[in-house]
Amino acid sequence: MRAVSSFRQISRILNRLVISKQVAQTRNISKTMKLLTVQPELTAALKTEIEAEMKVESESLKGSPPPTIPGFTIATDEAEVKLTKMHGSEKIEVIFNVNHSVDMNDEGSDSVDPIALPPFSIEITKGDQRICFHMELVETEDGSFDYSVEEYYVAPAASKIGDDIPDSVYASSGRYIDPKLHDLLFVRYLEERGFTQQFCSDLVNFATHYEHNKYIDLLRKINDFVSKP
């Protein structure tokens, strides 16, 4: 009886091994089929998405080229944008990056279409020094745009392109400043140099168009990459 029982146990174990092997083979075949079909499915999905985004660009953004920002020369390097102009003897630069600048889950916004609100920096260089402001864009109750100063400091002028601010430079938060200084420095001083609500609206308009263009470019790059043999 023990021999029969042992034989049955061995038989059950062998059956389980056979079934496990069959299941594993089925899964491997399924994985192989998925691997073979993912590229055409992916490229088709990318093509559909590109066409949809180009339609949005045409209908909601009024065409492909981003609008200009009056008074500034615009230079771009992928996601980074630099605006430059002169104000008397002062060189003014505005720098921002459109990466992650569109919040698709901003439930507090009244905007129907997604908009780009990139943080930006203002650098005003005079002689061997520059005064710098780090800004956030905010949407006002009437649907226009304004800025808030998050941080400000005075630093040595840049000796070359991309010259970083030394870590030793003291910076102060824009949230804690005397109200009169806030009005004189953050509002009137910057307004004299063209940083108004209209500038903020122009920046948002440009950034929204430009970010959307870069998103379409990214989809095309992915499509080109996955289509390579």
mmCIF file of C-alpha atoms in Angstrom:
data_model
loop_
_atom_site.group_PDB
_atom_site.id
_atom_site.type_symbol
_atom_site.label_atom_id
_atom_site.label_comp_id
_atom_site.label_asym_id
_atom_site.label_seq_id
_atom_site.Cartn_x
_atom_site.Cartn_y
_atom_site.Cartn_z
ATOM 1 C CA MET A 1 0.000 0.000 0.000
ATOM 2 C CA ARG A 2 2.835 2.345 0.838
ATOM 3 C CA ALA A 3 4.364 1.666 -2.564
ATOM 4 C CA VAL A 4 1.086 2.550 -4.294
ATOM 5 C CA SER A 5 0.777 5.709 -2.206
ATOM 6 C CA SER A 6 4.330 6.733 -3.049
ATOM 7 C CA PHE A 7 3.672 6.095 -6.726
ATOM 8 C CA ARG A 8 0.588 8.318 -6.616
ATOM 9 C CA GLN A 9 2.549 11.129 -4.947
ATOM 10 C CA ILE A 10 5.296 10.884 -7.563
ATOM 11 C CA SER A 11 2.656 10.909 -10.312
ATOM 12 C CA ARG A 12 1.028 14.028 -8.874
ATOM 13 C CA ILE A 13 4.376 15.810 -8.644
ATOM 14 C CA LEU A 14 5.189 14.930 -12.258
ATOM 15 C CA ASN A 15 1.775 16.151 -13.408
ATOM 16 C CA ARG A 16 2.295 19.443 -11.588
ATOM 17 C CA LEU A 17 5.701 19.871 -13.203
ATOM 18 C CA VAL A 18 4.229 19.225 -16.654
ATOM 19 C CA ILE A 19 1.395 21.712 -16.051
ATOM 20 C CA SER A 20 3.812 24.333 -14.694
ATOM 21 C CA LYS A 21 6.027 23.907 -17.741
ATOM 22 C CA GLN A 22 3.033 24.284 -20.072
ATOM 23 C CA VAL A 23 1.908 27.457 -18.267
ATOM 24 C CA ALA A 24 5.431 28.887 -18.439
ATOM 25 C CA GLN A 25 5.638 28.106 -22.157
ATOM 26 C CA THR A 26 2.249 29.752 -22.750
ATOM 27 C CA ARG A 27 3.369 32.872 -20.876
ATOM 28 C CA ASN A 28 6.618 33.011 -22.829
ATOM 29 C CA ILE A 29 4.713 32.747 -26.115
ATOM 30 C CA SER A 30 2.358 35.504 -24.956
ATOM 31 C CA LYS A 31 5.282 37.725 -23.982
ATOM 32 C CA THR A 32 6.951 37.090 -27.323
ATOM 33 C CA MET A 33 3.774 38.006 -29.205
ATOM 34 C CA LYS A 34 3.415 41.197 -27.180
ATOM 35 C CA LEU A 35 7.055 42.032 -27.822
ATOM 36 C CA LEU A 36 6.559 41.590 -31.538
ATOM 37 C CA THR A 37 3.408 43.721 -31.681
ATOM 38 C CA VAL A 38 4.250 46.592 -29.329
ATOM 39 C CA GLN A 39 6.215 48.648 -31.868
ATOM 40 C CA PRO A 40 3.481 49.057 -34.506
ATOM 41 C CA GLU A 41 0.899 49.655 -31.782
ATOM 42 C CA LEU A 42 3.140 52.221 -30.128
ATOM 43 C CA THR A 43 3.962 54.062 -33.352
ATOM 44 C CA ALA A 44 0.268 54.126 -34.273
ATOM 45 C CA ALA A 45 -0.600 55.543 -30.849
ATOM 46 C CA LEU A 46 2.157 58.138 -31.157
ATOM 47 C CA LYS A 47 0.914 59.159 -34.602
ATOM 48 C CA THR A 48 -2.610 59.592 -33.230
ATOM 49 C CA GLU A 49 -1.352 61.645 -30.293
ATOM 50 C CA ILE A 50 0.801 63.863 -32.528
ATOM 51 C CA GLU A 51 -2.143 64.537 -34.839
ATOM 52 C CA ALA A 52 -4.385 65.359 -31.868
ATOM 53 C CA GLU A 53 -1.818 67.735 -30.368
ATOM 54 C CA MET A 54 -1.275 69.440 -33.724
ATOM 55 C CA LYS A 55 -5.032 69.962 -33.947
ATOM 56 C CA VAL A 56 -4.963 71.584 -30.501
ATOM 57 C CA GLU A 57 -2.064 73.720 -31.678
ATOM 58 C CA SER A 58 -4.012 74.829 -34.730
ATOM 59 C CA GLU A 59 -7.368 75.434 -33.046
ATOM 60 C CA SER A 60 -6.552 76.574 -29.508
ATOM 61 C CA LEU A 61 -3.053 78.009 -29.874
ATOM 62 C CA LYS A 62 -3.616 79.695 -33.248
ATOM 63 C CA GLY A 63 -0.798 78.067 -35.153
ATOM 64 C CA SER A 64 2.648 76.637 -34.626
ATOM 65 C CA PRO A 65 5.092 79.552 -34.098
ATOM 66 C CA PRO A 66 5.117 80.848 -30.508
ATOM 67 C CA PRO A 67 4.211 84.534 -30.192
ATOM 68 C CA THR A 68 6.816 87.182 -29.501
ATOM 69 C CA ILE A 69 7.386 89.055 -26.253
ATOM 70 C CA PRO A 70 7.531 92.761 -27.164
ATOM 71 C CA GLY A 71 10.797 94.513 -26.373
ATOM 72 C CA PHE A 72 12.834 91.342 -25.872
ATOM 73 C CA THR A 73 15.128 89.249 -28.024
ATOM 74 C CA ILE A 74 14.284 85.567 -27.558
ATOM 75 C CA ALA A 75 16.833 82.738 -27.580
ATOM 76 C CA THR A 76 15.933 79.096 -26.931
ATOM 77 C CA ASP A 77 17.911 75.976 -26.102
ATOM 78 C CA GLU A 78 15.529 73.022 -25.956
ATOM 79 C CA ALA A 79 13.418 73.612 -22.823
ATOM 80 C CA GLU A 80 15.306 76.727 -21.703
ATOM 81 C CA VAL A 81 14.339 80.210 -22.855
ATOM 82 C CA LYS A 82 16.295 83.437 -22.426
ATOM 83 C CA LEU A 83 14.918 86.925 -23.046
ATOM 84 C CA THR A 84 17.305 89.866 -23.308
ATOM 85 C CA LYS A 85 17.033 93.618 -23.725
ATOM 86 C CA MET A 86 18.808 96.825 -22.738
ATOM 87 C CA HIS A 87 17.432 99.501 -20.430
ATOM 88 C CA GLY A 88 19.830 102.415 -20.711
ATOM 89 C CA SER A 89 23.174 101.042 -19.526
ATOM 90 C CA GLU A 90 21.540 98.030 -17.874
ATOM 91 C CA LYS A 91 21.485 94.595 -19.446
ATOM 92 C CA ILE A 92 18.303 92.736 -18.547
ATOM 93 C CA GLU A 93 17.923 88.977 -18.875
ATOM 94 C CA VAL A 94 14.898 86.830 -18.142
ATOM 95 C CA ILE A 95 15.504 83.089 -17.922
ATOM 96 C CA PHE A 96 12.953 80.301 -17.593
ATOM 97 C CA ASN A 97 12.506 76.619 -18.361
ATOM 98 C CA VAL A 98 9.252 75.124 -19.636
ATOM 99 C CA ASN A 99 9.851 71.638 -18.208
ATOM 100 C CA HIS A 100 6.982 70.674 -15.876
ATOM 101 C CA SER A 101 5.476 74.149 -16.284
ATOM 102 C CA VAL A 102 1.979 72.894 -17.171
ATOM 103 C CA ASP A 103 -0.076 71.622 -14.253
ATOM 104 C CA MET A 104 -2.809 69.392 -15.663
ATOM 105 C CA ASN A 105 -4.338 68.910 -12.204
ATOM 106 C CA ASP A 106 -4.719 72.545 -11.236
ATOM 107 C CA GLU A 107 -8.314 72.408 -10.040
ATOM 108 C CA GLY A 108 -8.127 75.944 -8.702
ATOM 109 C CA SER A 109 -7.531 77.447 -12.131
ATOM 110 C CA ASP A 110 -10.425 78.872 -14.131
ATOM 111 C CA SER A 111 -8.595 78.285 -17.419
ATOM 112 C CA VAL A 112 -10.253 75.851 -19.802
ATOM 113 C CA ASP A 113 -7.028 74.978 -21.632
ATOM 114 C CA PRO A 114 -3.791 74.029 -19.856
ATOM 115 C CA ILE A 115 -1.377 76.923 -19.516
ATOM 116 C CA ALA A 116 2.330 77.055 -18.756
ATOM 117 C CA LEU A 117 3.354 78.992 -15.655
ATOM 118 C CA PRO A 118 7.133 78.556 -15.481
ATOM 119 C CA PRO A 119 9.102 80.132 -12.640
ATOM 120 C CA PHE A 120 11.495 82.718 -14.054
ATOM 121 C CA SER A 121 14.516 84.741 -13.031
ATOM 122 C CA ILE A 122 15.276 88.379 -13.774
ATOM 123 C CA GLU A 123 18.895 89.527 -13.813
ATOM 124 C CA ILE A 124 19.654 93.230 -14.176
ATOM 125 C CA THR A 125 23.362 93.814 -14.730
ATOM 126 C CA LYS A 126 25.013 97.183 -14.221
ATOM 127 C CA GLY A 127 28.797 97.390 -14.228
ATOM 128 C CA ASP A 128 30.307 94.549 -12.220
ATOM 129 C CA GLN A 129 27.122 93.670 -10.323
ATOM 130 C CA ARG A 130 23.693 92.244 -10.993
ATOM 131 C CA ILE A 131 20.495 92.338 -8.995
ATOM 132 C CA CYS A 132 18.502 89.137 -9.310
ATOM 133 C CA PHE A 133 14.883 88.255 -8.675
ATOM 134 C CA HIS A 134 13.417 84.751 -8.672
ATOM 135 C CA MET A 135 9.760 84.971 -9.619
ATOM 136 C CA GLU A 136 6.597 82.885 -9.635
ATOM 137 C CA LEU A 137 3.719 83.498 -12.028
ATOM 138 C CA VAL A 138 0.262 83.708 -10.496
ATOM 139 C CA GLU A 139 -3.177 83.884 -12.044
ATOM 140 C CA THR A 140 -5.320 86.736 -10.735
ATOM 141 C CA GLU A 141 -9.030 86.663 -9.981
ATOM 142 C CA ASP A 142 -9.884 88.398 -13.262
ATOM 143 C CA GLY A 143 -7.987 85.789 -15.302
ATOM 144 C CA SER A 144 -4.888 87.887 -16.009
ATOM 145 C CA PHE A 145 -1.388 87.123 -14.730
ATOM 146 C CA ASP A 146 1.034 88.727 -12.324
ATOM 147 C CA TYR A 147 4.266 87.824 -10.560
ATOM 148 C CA SER A 148 5.415 87.362 -7.001
ATOM 149 C CA VAL A 149 9.037 87.694 -5.916
ATOM 150 C CA GLU A 150 10.230 84.546 -4.175
ATOM 151 C CA GLU A 151 13.867 85.550 -3.653
ATOM 152 C CA TYR A 152 16.175 88.468 -4.405
ATOM 153 C CA TYR A 153 19.867 89.279 -4.020
ATOM 154 C CA VAL A 154 22.811 91.212 -5.457
ATOM 155 C CA ALA A 155 25.655 89.184 -6.974
ATOM 156 C CA PRO A 156 28.794 89.735 -9.055
ATOM 157 C CA ALA A 157 28.116 90.205 -12.758
ATOM 158 C CA ALA A 158 28.494 87.080 -14.870
ATOM 159 C CA SER A 159 31.959 86.865 -16.402
ATOM 160 C CA LYS A 160 30.827 84.284 -18.962
ATOM 161 C CA ILE A 161 27.641 82.669 -20.245
ATOM 162 C CA GLY A 162 26.098 80.385 -17.654
ATOM 163 C CA ASP A 163 28.190 81.786 -14.815
ATOM 164 C CA ASP A 164 26.581 80.523 -11.602
ATOM 165 C CA ILE A 165 25.838 82.632 -8.556
ATOM 166 C CA PRO A 166 28.435 81.962 -5.830
ATOM 167 C CA ASP A 167 27.063 79.996 -2.884
ATOM 168 C CA SER A 168 28.383 82.692 -0.559
ATOM 169 C CA VAL A 169 25.931 85.302 -1.901
ATOM 170 C CA TYR A 170 23.242 86.195 0.624
ATOM 171 C CA ALA A 171 19.660 85.955 -0.643
ATOM 172 C CA SER A 172 16.452 87.015 1.072
ATOM 173 C CA SER A 173 12.905 85.750 0.710
ATOM 174 C CA GLY A 174 10.540 88.045 -1.131
ATOM 175 C CA ARG A 175 7.801 87.192 1.335
ATOM 176 C CA TYR A 176 9.387 89.122 4.180
ATOM 177 C CA ILE A 177 10.057 92.699 3.152
ATOM 178 C CA ASP A 178 8.887 96.094 4.336
ATOM 179 C CA PRO A 179 5.656 97.050 2.489
ATOM 180 C CA LYS A 180 7.123 100.330 1.243
ATOM 181 C CA LEU A 181 10.249 98.588 -0.067
ATOM 182 C CA HIS A 182 7.997 95.969 -1.660
ATOM 183 C CA ASP A 183 6.174 98.682 -3.588
ATOM 184 C CA LEU A 184 9.326 100.563 -4.574
ATOM 185 C CA LEU A 185 11.575 97.599 -5.459
ATOM 186 C CA PHE A 186 9.276 94.772 -6.496
ATOM 187 C CA VAL A 187 6.625 96.880 -8.215
ATOM 188 C CA ARG A 188 7.769 100.303 -9.367
ATOM 189 C CA TYR A 189 11.451 99.498 -9.997
ATOM 190 C CA LEU A 190 10.535 96.452 -12.075
ATOM 191 C CA GLU A 191 7.651 98.223 -13.811
ATOM 192 C CA GLU A 192 10.077 100.894 -15.041
ATOM 193 C CA ARG A 193 11.960 98.073 -16.761
ATOM 194 C CA GLY A 194 8.883 96.618 -18.407
ATOM 195 C CA PHE A 195 7.857 93.965 -15.899
ATOM 196 C CA THR A 196 4.131 94.523 -15.747
ATOM 197 C CA GLN A 197 1.016 92.359 -15.820
ATOM 198 C CA GLN A 198 1.110 92.667 -19.600
ATOM 199 C CA PHE A 199 4.633 91.220 -19.628
ATOM 200 C CA CYS A 200 3.431 88.336 -17.462
ATOM 201 C CA SER A 201 0.562 87.640 -19.863
ATOM 202 C CA ASP A 202 2.957 87.747 -22.823
ATOM 203 C CA LEU A 203 5.335 85.348 -21.048
ATOM 204 C CA VAL A 204 2.527 82.911 -20.213
ATOM 205 C CA ASN A 205 1.283 83.048 -23.799
ATOM 206 C CA PHE A 206 4.753 82.390 -25.202
ATOM 207 C CA ALA A 207 5.568 79.650 -22.668
ATOM 208 C CA THR A 208 2.266 77.861 -23.295
ATOM 209 C CA HIS A 209 2.866 77.786 -27.052
ATOM 210 C CA TYR A 210 6.531 76.878 -26.723
ATOM 211 C CA GLU A 211 5.949 74.104 -24.181
ATOM 212 C CA HIS A 212 3.308 72.597 -26.444
ATOM 213 C CA ASN A 213 5.707 72.707 -29.392
ATOM 214 C CA LYS A 214 8.370 70.938 -27.333
ATOM 215 C CA TYR A 215 5.856 68.268 -26.303
ATOM 216 C CA ILE A 216 5.060 67.531 -29.944
ATOM 217 C CA ASP A 217 8.802 67.455 -30.689
ATOM 218 C CA LEU A 218 9.254 64.930 -27.877
ATOM 219 C CA LEU A 219 6.533 62.680 -29.287
ATOM 220 C CA ARG A 220 8.211 62.817 -32.700
ATOM 221 C CA LYS A 221 11.600 61.982 -31.194
ATOM 222 C CA ILE A 222 10.112 58.995 -29.368
ATOM 223 C CA ASN A 223 8.434 57.848 -32.583
ATOM 224 C CA ASP A 224 11.712 58.127 -34.501
ATOM 225 C CA PHE A 225 13.554 56.251 -31.753
ATOM 226 C CA VAL A 226 11.173 53.303 -31.431
ATOM 227 C CA SER A 227 10.898 53.031 -35.231
ATOM 228 C CA LYS A 228 14.620 52.407 -35.628
ATOM 229 C CA PRO A 229 15.483 48.799 -36.539
#
